[in-house]
PDB file of C-alpha atoms in Angstrom:
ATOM      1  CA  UNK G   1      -1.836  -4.705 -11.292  1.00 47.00           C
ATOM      2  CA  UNK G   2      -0.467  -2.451 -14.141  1.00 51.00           C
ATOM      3  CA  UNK G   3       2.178  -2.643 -16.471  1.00 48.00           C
ATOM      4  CA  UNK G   4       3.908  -0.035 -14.355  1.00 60.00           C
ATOM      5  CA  UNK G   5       3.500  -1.697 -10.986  1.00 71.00           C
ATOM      6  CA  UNK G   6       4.700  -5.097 -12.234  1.00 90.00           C
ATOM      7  CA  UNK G   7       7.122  -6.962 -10.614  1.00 95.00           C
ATOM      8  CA  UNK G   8       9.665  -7.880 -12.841  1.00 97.00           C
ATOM      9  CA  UNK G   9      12.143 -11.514 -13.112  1.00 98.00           C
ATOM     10  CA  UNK G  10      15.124  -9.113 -11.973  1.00 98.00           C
ATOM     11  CA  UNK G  11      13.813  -7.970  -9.224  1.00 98.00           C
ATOM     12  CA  UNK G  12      12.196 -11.348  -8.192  1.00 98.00           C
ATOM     13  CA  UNK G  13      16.130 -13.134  -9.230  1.00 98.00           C
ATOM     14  CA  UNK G  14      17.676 -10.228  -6.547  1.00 98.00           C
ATOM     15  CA  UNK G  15      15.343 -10.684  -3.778  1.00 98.00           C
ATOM     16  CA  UNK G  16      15.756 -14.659  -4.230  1.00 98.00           C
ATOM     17  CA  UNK G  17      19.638 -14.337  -4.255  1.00 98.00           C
ATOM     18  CA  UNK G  18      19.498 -11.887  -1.152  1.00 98.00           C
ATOM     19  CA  UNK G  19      17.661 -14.217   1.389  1.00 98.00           C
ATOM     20  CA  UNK G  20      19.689 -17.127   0.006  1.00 97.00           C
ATOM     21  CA  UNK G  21      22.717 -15.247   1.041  1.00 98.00           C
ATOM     22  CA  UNK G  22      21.050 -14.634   4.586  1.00 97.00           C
ATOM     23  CA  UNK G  23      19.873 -17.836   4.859  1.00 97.00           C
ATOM     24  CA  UNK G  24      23.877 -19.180   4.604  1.00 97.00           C
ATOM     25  CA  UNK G  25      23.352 -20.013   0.594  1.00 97.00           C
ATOM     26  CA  UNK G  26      22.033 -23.594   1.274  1.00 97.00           C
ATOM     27  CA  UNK G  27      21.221 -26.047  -1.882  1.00 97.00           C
ATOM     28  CA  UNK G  28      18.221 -27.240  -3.031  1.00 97.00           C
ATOM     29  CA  UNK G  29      15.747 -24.358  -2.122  1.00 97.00           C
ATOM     30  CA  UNK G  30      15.941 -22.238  -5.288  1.00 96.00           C
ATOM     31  CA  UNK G  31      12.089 -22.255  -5.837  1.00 97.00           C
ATOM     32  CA  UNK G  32      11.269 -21.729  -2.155  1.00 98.00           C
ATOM     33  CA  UNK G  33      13.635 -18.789  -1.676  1.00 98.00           C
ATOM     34  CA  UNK G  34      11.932 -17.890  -5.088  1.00 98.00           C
ATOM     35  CA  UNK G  35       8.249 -18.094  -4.294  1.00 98.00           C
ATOM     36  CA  UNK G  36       9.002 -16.248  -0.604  1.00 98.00           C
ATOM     37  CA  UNK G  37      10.682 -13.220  -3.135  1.00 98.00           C
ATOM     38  CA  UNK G  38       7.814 -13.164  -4.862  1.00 98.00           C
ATOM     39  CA  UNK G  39       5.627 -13.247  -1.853  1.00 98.00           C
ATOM     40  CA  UNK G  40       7.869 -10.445  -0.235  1.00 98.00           C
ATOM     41  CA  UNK G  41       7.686  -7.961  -2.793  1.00 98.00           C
ATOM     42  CA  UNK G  42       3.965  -8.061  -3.556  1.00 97.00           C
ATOM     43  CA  UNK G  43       3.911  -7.427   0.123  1.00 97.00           C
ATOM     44  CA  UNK G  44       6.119  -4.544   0.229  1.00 96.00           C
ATOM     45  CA  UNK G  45       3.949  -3.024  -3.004  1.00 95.00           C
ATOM     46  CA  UNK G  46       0.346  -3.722  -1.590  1.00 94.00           C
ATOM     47  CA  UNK G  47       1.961  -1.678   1.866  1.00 94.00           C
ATOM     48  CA  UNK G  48       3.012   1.232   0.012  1.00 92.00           C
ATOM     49  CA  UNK G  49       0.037   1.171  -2.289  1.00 91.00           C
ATOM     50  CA  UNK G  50      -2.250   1.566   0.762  1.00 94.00           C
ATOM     51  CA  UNK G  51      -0.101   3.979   2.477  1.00 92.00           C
ATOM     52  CA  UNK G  52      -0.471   6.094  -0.320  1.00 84.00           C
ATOM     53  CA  UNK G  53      -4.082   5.981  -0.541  1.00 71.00           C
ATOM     54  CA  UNK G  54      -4.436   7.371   2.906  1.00 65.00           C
ATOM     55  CA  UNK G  55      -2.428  10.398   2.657  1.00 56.00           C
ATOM     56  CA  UNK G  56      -3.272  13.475   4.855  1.00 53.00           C
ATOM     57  CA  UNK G  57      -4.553  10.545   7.258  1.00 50.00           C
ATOM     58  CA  UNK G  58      -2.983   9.692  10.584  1.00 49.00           C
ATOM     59  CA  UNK G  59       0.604  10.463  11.693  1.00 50.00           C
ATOM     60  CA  UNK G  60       2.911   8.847   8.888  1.00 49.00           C
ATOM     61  CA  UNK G  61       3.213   5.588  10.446  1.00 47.00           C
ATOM     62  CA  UNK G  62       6.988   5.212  10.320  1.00 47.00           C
ATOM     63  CA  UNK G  63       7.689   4.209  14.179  1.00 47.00           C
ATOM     64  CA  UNK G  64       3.780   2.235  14.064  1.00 45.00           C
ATOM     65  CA  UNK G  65       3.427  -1.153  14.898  1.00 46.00           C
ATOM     66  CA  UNK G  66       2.208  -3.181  12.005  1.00 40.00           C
TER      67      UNK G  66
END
């Protein structure tokens, strides 16, 4: 991963805070909620990273099941 597709502590600390909030802000699960962030975003990246490898491919993929 490049310097440019990093994912940075901020955006990590604002994913973490958002799913605490859904999750009712419960205590003691700071470095789950932080680690499933993490997880989430890397996700999100590697999706659009491969969706924009196969461009001119298929139909767009907005309404496809993943």
């Amino acid at each position: 991963m490049t310097d440019k597709a990093a994912i940075t502590f901020e955006q990590i600390r604002e994913r973490a805070y958002e799913i605490w909030e859904r999750n009712h802000r419960p205590a003691g699960f700071e470095i789950e909620f932080w680690l499933l962030a993490e997880r989430e975003l890397k996700a999100e990246r590697e999706r659009k990273r491969n969706a924009g490898g196969h461009a001119g491919g298929g139909s767009g993929g907005e309404g496809a099941a993943s």
